[in-house]
Coordinates of C-alpha atoms and ligand atoms in Angstrom, one line a residue:
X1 CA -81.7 -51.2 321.5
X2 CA -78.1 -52.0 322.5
X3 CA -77.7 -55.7 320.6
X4 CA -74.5 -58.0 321.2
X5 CA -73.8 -60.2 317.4
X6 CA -71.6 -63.1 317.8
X7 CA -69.7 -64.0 314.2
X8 CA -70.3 -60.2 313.6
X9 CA -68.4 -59.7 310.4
X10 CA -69.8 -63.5 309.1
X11 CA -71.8 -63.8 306.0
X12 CA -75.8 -63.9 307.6
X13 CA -74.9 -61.5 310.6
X14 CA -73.1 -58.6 308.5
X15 CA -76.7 -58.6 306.3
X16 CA -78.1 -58.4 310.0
X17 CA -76.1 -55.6 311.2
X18 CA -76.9 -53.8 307.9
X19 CA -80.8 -54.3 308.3
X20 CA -80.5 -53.2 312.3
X21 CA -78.6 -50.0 311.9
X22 CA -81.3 -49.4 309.5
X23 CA -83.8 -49.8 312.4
X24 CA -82.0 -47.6 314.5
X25 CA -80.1 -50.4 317.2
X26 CA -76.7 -50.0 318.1
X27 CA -74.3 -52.9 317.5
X28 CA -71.7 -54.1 319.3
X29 CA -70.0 -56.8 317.5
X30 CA -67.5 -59.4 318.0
X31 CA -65.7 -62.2 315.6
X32 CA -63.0 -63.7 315.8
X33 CA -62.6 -63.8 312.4
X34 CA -62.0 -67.6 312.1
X35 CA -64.1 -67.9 309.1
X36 CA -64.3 -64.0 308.2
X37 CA -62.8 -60.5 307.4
X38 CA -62.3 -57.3 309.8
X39 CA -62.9 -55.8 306.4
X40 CA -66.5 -56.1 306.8
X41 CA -67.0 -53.9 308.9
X42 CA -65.9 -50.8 306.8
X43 CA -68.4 -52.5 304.0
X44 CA -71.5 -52.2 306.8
X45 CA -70.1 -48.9 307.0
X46 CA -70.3 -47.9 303.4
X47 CA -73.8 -49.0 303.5
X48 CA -75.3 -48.0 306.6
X49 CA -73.0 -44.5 307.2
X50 CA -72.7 -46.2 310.5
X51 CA -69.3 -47.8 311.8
X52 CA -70.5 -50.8 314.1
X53 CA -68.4 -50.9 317.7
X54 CA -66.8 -54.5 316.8
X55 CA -64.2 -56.2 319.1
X56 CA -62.1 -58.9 317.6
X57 CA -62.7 -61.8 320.0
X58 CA -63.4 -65.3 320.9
X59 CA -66.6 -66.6 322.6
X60 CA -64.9 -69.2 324.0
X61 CA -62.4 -66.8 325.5
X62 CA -64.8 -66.2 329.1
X63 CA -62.5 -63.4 330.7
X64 CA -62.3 -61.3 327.5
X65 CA -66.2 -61.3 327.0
X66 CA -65.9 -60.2 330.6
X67 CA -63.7 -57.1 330.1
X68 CA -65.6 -56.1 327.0
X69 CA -68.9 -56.6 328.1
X70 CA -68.8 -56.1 332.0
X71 CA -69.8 -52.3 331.6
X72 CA -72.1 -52.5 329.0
X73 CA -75.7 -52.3 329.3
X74 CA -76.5 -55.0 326.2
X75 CA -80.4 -55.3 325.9
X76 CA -80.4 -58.5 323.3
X77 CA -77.7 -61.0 322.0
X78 CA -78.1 -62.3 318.6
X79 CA -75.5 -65.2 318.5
X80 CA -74.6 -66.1 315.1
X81 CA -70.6 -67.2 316.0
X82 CA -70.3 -70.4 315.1
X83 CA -68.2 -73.4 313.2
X84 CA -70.7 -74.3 310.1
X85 CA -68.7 -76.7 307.3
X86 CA -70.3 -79.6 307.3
X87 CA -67.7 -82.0 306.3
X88 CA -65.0 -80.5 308.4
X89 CA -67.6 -81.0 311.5
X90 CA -67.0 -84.7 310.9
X91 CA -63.4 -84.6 310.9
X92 CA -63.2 -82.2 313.4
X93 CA -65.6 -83.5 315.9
X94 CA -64.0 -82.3 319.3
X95 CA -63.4 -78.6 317.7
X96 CA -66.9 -78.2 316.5
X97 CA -68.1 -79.7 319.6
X98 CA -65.7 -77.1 321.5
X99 CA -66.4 -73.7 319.6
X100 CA -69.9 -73.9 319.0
X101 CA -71.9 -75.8 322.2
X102 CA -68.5 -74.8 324.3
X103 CA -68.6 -71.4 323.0
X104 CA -72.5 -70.8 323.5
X105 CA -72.1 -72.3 327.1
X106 CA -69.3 -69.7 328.0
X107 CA -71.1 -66.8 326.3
X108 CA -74.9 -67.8 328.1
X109 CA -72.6 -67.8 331.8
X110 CA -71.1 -63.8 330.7
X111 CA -74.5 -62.5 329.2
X112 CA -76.3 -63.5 332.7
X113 CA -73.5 -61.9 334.7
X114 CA -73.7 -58.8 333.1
X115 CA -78.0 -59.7 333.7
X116 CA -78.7 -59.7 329.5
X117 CA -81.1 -62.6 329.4
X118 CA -82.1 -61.7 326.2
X119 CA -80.7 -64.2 323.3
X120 CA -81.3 -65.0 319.6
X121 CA -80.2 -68.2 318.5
X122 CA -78.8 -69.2 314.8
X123 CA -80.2 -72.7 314.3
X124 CA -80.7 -74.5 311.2
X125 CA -83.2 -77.3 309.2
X126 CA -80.4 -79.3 309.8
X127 CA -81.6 -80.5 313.4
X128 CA -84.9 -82.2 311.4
X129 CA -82.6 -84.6 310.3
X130 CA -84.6 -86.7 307.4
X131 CA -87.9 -84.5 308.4
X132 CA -91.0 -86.4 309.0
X133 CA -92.9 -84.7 307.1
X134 CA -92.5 -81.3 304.2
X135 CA -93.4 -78.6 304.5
X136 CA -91.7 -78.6 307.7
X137 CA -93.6 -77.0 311.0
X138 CA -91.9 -76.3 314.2
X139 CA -93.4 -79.2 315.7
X140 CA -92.1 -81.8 313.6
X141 CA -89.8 -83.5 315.4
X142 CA -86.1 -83.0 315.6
X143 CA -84.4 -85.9 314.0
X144 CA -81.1 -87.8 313.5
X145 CA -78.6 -85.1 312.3
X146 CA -76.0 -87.1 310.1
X147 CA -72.9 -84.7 311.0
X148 CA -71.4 -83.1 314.2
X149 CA -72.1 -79.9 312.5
X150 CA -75.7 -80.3 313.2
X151 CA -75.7 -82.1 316.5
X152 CA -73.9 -78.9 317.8
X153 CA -77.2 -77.1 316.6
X154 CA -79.7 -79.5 317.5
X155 CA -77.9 -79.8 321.3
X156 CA -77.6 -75.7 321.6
X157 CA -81.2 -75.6 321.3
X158 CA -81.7 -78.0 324.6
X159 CA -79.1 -75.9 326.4
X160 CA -81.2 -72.8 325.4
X161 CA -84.3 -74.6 326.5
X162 CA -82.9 -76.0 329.7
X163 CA -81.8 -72.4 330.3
X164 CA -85.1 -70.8 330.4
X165 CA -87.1 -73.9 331.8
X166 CA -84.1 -73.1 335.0
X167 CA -85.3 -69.5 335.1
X168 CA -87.8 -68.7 332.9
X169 CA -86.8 -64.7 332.9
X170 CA -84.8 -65.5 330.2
X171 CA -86.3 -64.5 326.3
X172 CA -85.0 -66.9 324.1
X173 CA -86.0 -67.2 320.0
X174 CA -84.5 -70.0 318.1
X175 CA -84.6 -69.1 314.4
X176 CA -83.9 -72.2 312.3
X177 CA -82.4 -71.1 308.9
X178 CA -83.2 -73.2 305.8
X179 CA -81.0 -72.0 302.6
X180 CA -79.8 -69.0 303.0
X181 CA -78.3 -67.6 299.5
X182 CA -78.1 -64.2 297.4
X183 CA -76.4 -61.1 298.8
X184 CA -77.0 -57.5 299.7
X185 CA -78.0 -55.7 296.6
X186 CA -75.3 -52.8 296.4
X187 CA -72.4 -56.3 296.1
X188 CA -70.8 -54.6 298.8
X189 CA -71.2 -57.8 301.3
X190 CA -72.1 -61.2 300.3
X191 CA -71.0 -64.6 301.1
X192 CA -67.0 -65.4 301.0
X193 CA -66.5 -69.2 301.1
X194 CA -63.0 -70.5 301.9
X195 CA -61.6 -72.7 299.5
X196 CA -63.9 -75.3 297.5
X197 CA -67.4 -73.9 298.1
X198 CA -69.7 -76.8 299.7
X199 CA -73.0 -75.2 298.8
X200 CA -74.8 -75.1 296.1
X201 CA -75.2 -71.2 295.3
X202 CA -71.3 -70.5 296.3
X203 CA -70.2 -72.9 293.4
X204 CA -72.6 -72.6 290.8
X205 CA -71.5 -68.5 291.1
X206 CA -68.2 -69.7 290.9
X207 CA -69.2 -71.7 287.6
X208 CA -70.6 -68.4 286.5
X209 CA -66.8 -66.4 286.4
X210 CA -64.9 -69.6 284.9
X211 CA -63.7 -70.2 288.3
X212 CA -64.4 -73.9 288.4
X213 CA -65.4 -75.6 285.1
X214 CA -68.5 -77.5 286.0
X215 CA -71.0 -78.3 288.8
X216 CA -71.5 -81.4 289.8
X217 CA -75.1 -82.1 290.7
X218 CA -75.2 -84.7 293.4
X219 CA -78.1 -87.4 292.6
X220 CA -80.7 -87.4 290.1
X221 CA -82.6 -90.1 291.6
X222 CA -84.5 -88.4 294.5
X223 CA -87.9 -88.5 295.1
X224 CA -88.4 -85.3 293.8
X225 CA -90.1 -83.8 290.8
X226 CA -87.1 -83.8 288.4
X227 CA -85.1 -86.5 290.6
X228 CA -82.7 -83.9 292.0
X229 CA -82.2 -81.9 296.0
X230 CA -85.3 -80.2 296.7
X231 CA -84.1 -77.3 299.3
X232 CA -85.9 -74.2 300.9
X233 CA -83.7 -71.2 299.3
X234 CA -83.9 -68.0 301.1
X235 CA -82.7 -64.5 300.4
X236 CA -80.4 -63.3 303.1
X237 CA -81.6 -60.0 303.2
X238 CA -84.7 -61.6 304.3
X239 CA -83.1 -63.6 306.8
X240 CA -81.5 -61.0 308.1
X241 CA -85.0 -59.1 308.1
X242 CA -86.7 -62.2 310.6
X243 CA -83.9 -61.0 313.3
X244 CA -85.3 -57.4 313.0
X245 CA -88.7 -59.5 313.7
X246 CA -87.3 -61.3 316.5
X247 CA -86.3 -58.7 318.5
X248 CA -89.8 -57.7 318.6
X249 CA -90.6 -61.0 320.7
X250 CA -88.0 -60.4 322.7
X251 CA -89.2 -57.2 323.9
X252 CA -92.6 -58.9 324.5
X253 CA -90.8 -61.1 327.0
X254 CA -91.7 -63.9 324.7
X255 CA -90.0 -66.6 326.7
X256 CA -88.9 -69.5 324.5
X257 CA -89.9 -69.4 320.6
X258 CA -88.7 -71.8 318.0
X259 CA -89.3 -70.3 314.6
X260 CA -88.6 -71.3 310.7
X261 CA -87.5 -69.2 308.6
X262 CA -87.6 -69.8 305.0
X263 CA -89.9 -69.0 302.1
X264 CA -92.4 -72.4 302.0
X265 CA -91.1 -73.2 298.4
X266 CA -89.2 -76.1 297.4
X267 CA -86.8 -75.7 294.6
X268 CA -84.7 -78.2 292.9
X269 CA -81.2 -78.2 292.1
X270 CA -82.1 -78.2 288.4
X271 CA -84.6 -75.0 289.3
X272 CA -81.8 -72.7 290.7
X273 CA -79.4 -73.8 287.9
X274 CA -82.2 -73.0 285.3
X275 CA -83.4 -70.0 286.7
X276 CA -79.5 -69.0 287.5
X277 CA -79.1 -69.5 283.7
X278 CA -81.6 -67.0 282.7
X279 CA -81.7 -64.1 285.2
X280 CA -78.0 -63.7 284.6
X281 CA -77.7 -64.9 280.8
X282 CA -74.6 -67.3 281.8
X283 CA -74.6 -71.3 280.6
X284 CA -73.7 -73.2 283.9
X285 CA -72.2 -76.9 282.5
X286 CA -73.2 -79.6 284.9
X287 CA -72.7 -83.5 285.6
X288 CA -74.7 -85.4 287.0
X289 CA -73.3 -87.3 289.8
X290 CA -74.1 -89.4 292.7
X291 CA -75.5 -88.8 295.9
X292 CA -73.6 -86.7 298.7
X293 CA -73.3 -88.7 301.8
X294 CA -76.0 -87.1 304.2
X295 CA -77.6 -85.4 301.8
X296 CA -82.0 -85.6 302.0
X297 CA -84.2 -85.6 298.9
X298 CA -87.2 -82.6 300.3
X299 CA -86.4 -80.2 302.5
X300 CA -88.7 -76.8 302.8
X301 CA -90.5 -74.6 305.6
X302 CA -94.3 -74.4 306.4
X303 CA -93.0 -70.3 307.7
X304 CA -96.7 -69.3 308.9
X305 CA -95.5 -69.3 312.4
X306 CA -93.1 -66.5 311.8
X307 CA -95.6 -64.6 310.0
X308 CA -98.0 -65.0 312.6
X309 CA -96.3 -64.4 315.5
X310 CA -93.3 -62.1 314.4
X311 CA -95.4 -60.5 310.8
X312 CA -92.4 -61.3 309.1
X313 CA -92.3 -63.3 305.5
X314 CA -90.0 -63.7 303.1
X315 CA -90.3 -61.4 299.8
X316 CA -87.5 -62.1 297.5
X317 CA -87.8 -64.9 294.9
X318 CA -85.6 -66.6 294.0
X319 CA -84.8 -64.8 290.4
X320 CA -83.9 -61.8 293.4
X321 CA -81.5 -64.1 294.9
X322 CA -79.5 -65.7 291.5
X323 CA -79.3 -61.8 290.7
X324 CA -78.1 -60.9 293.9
X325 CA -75.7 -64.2 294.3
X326 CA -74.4 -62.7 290.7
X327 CA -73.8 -59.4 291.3
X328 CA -72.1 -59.9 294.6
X329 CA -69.7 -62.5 292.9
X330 CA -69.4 -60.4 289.8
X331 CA -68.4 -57.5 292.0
X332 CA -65.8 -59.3 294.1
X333 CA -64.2 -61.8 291.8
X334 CA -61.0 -62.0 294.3
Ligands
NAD1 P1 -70.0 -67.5 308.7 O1 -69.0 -68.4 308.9 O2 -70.0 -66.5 307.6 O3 -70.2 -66.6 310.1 C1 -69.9 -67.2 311.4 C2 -68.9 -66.2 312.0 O4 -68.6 -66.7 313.3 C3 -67.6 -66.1 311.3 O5 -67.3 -64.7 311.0 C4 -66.5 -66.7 312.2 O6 -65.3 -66.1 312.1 C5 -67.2 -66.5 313.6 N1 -66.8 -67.4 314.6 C6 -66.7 -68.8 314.6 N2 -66.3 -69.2 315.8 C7 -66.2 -68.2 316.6 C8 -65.8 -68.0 318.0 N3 -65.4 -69.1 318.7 N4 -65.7 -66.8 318.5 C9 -66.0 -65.7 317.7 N5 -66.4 -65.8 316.5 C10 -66.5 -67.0 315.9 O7 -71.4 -68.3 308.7 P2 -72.9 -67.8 308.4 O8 -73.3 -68.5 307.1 O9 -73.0 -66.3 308.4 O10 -73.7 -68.5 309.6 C11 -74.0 -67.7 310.8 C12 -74.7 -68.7 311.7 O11 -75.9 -69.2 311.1 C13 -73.8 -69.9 312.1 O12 -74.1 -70.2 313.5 C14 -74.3 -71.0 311.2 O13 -74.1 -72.3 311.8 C15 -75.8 -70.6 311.1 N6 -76.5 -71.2 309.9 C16 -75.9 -71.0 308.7 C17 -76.6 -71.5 307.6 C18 -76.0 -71.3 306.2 O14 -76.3 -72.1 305.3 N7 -75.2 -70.3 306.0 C19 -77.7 -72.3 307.7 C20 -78.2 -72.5 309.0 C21 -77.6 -71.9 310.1
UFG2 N1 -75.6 -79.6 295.6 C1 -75.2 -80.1 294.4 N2 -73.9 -79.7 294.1 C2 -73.1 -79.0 294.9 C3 -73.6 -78.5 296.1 C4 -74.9 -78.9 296.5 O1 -75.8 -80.8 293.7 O2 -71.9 -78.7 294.5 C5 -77.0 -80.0 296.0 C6 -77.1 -80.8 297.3 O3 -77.0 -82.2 297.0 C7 -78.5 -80.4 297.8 C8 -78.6 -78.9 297.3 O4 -77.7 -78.8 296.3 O5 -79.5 -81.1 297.1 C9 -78.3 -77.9 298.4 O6 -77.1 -78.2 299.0 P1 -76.3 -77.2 299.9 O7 -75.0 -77.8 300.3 O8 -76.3 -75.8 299.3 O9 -77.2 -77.1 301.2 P2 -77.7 -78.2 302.2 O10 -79.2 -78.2 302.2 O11 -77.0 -79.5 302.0 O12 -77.2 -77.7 303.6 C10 -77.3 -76.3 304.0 C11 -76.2 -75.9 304.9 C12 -76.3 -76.6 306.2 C13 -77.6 -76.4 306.8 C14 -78.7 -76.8 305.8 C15 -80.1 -76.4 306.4 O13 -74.9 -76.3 304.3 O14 -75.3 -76.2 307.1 O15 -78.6 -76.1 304.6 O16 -80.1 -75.1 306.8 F1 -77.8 -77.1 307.9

C-alpha cells in the first residue's frame, strides 16, 4: 500500500516506517521537523535499504499538502504529527490547540480531496484522564485530561468520530499509546528528547551516561504496590508493529475502531529503575520526591481487543526495552 506518515522522521513513526518497508508499503513522509531530524531518514535507510519519499512540510500548511499530495494515489494516512510536551501544552495552550486539532482538521479537508478516507490516528491513555477503572478497556470512559496536551488528543478523536458518523466511508482506527519506550535494536533510531527529558525512560538513560546526576522519582505515596507511578511500558518496536496491524482493518473497511495498545502489565517506577539496573549493570542514584502535578498513581491496558480484532500483542518485556533504551543512548551519546 501507498501510506501517507505525518511526524515522519519523529520518534514512534520512524520505528513505523522501519516495520512497513519491512512489509513491503511505500512511504511517503512528511515532518516538519519541529521536534525532529531530516537525518532520520538516511537512518530508516541504513536499516530498511529503502530511502522513504519524505517532504519537509507542515500539516497545517493546507496548500502545500495540496501540491504534494494532489497527484498521488495515497491508500492510508497514519497521522502521527503532532505537539506532545506536556508541560509546554500548558503554557502554550493556543499553539498546541493550533498544530495538533488545527493541523488534523486541515490535513482530514486534503486527504478527502484527493478521496483517501483512510486514516490512523496517534492517541494516547492520556484522554482516560484518572481512569475509572485498571486494566483499562476501550470502553472505559474518557476522563478529565489535566493538560492541553491531552485535550488536543481526547478532542481529535470526536473530530475523527464526527467525521465518519458524517460519512461513514471513511476507515478510521484510533490507537491509544500507553508508554512507549526502548528503541530499534541496531541503535540506529531511538528517541531524541530536546532539552530536559520529561519522561521517565529518556532521563533515567540519561542518568545511565553521567549526563544528569540523579533521577528524581516523583511520589512514593501512591496507591501502588511500592507507593511509586504504576505505568503501562511498551516497546516501540511493538508499537510500531500494531500500525502494521491496523492497516489490516483498514483494508477490511473497518469503519471506526478505537484500540489500546500496550502490554496489560503495570510496572512501577522503582520496577524499571531496578530492572534498568540489572539488564545494563549501571547504578541509577535516585531521590525521592514529591508528586508531579497531573501525574495518576495506576495506569495500564486490558490490550485483548487489539489482539482480537487486529492479532497483534505486544512481545517485548520490559528487560528488551531497558536494553534497547540502553543501547540506543549508548550509541548516540550526542
Ligand atoms: P515526536 O515528537 O518524536 O514525533 C512527532 C513529529 O511530528 C515530530 O517529528 C515533529 O517534528 C512533527 N510535527 C509536529 N507538528 C507538526 C506539524 N504541524 N506538521 C508536520 N510535522 C509536525 O513524538 P512521538 O513520541 O513519536 O509521538 C508521535 C505521536 O504519538 C504524537 O502525536 C504523540 O502525541 C503521540 N503519542 C506519543 C506518546 C509518547 O509517549 N511518545 C504517547 C501517546 C501518544
Ligand atoms: N517519573 C519520575 N521521574 C521522572 C519522570 C517520570 O518519577 O523524571 C514517573 C512519573 O511520575 C510517572 C512515571 O514515571 O509515574 C511515568 O512518567 P512519564 O512522564 O514517563 O509518562 P506519563 O505516564 O506521565 O505520560 C506519558 C506521556 C504522555 C502520554 C502518557 C500516556 O508523556 O504524553 O504517557 O500515553 F499521554
Amino acid at each position: 500500500m501507498n501510506i501517507l506518515i505525518t511526524g515522519a522522521t519523529g520518534f514512534i513513526a520512524s520505528h513505523t516506517i522501519v516495520e512497513l518497508q519491512q512489509n513491503g508499503h511505500h512511504i511517503i513522509g512528511l515532518d516538519n521537523l519541529s521536534n525532529s531530524s531530516i537525518d532520520t531518514i538516511d537512518k530508516i535507510a541504513q536499516i530498511t535499504g529503502v530511502t522513504p519519499e519524505f517532504y519537509s512540510i507542515d500539516i497545517c500548511d493546507y496548500n502545500g499538502l495540496m501540491s504534494v499530495l494532489a497527484d498521488k494515489k495515497i491508500d492510508c494516512c497514519i497521522h502521527f504529527a503532532g505537539l506532545k510536551a506536556v508541560g509546554e501544552s500548558v503554557s502554550k495552550p493556543l499553539e498546541y490547540y493550533d498544530n495538533n486539532i488545527g493541523g488534523t482538521i486541515t490535513l482530514l479537508k486534503v486527504l478527502r480531496e484527493i478521496g483517501c478516507l483512510n486514516i490512523i490516528f496517534s492517541s494516547s491513555a492520556t484522554v482516560y484522564g484518572t481512569p475509572a477503572f485498571v486494566p483499562i478497556t476501550e470502553d472505559c470512559p474518557k476522563g478529565i485530561c489535566t493538560n492541553p496536551y491531552g485535550w488536543t488528543k481526547s478532542m481529535i478523536e470526536q473530530v475523527l468520530l464526527d467525521t465518519h458518523h458524517a460519512n461513514p466511508d471513511w476507515n478510521i482506527v484510533i490507537l491509544r499509546y500507553f508508554n512507549p519506550i526502548g528503541a530499534h535494536e541496531s541503535g540506529i533510531i531511538g528517541e531524541r528528547p530536546n532539552g530536559i527529558p520529561n519522561n521517565l525512560m529518556p532521563y533515567i538513560t540519561q542518568v545511565a551516561c553521567g549526563k544528569r546526576e540523579k533521577l528524581f522519582v516523583y511520589g512514593n505515596d501512591y496507591d501502588t504496590p511500592d507507593g511509586t507511578g504504576v505505568r503501562d511500558y511498551i516497546h516501540v518496536v511493538d508499537l510500531a508493529r500494531g500500525h502494521v496491524k491496523a492497516l489490516d482493518a483498514i483494508r477490511n473497511n473497518c469503519g471506526a475502531e478505537i484500540f489500546n495498545l500496550g502490554t496489560g502489565n503495570g510496572y512501577s517506577v522503582l520496577d524499571v529503575i531496578r530492572t534498568f539496573e540489572s539488564v545494563n549493570g549501571i547504578n541509577i542514584p535516585y531521590e525521592i520526591v514529591s508528586r508531579r502535578p497531573g501525574d495518576i498513581a495506576s495506569c495500564y491496558a486490558e490490550p485483548s481487543k487489539a489482539e482480537k480484532i487486529l492479532g497483534w500483542r505486544a512481545t517485548h518485556t520490559l528487560q528488551d526495552m531497558c536494553r534497547d533504551s540502553w543501547n540506543y543512548q549508548s550509541k548516540n551519546q550526542d
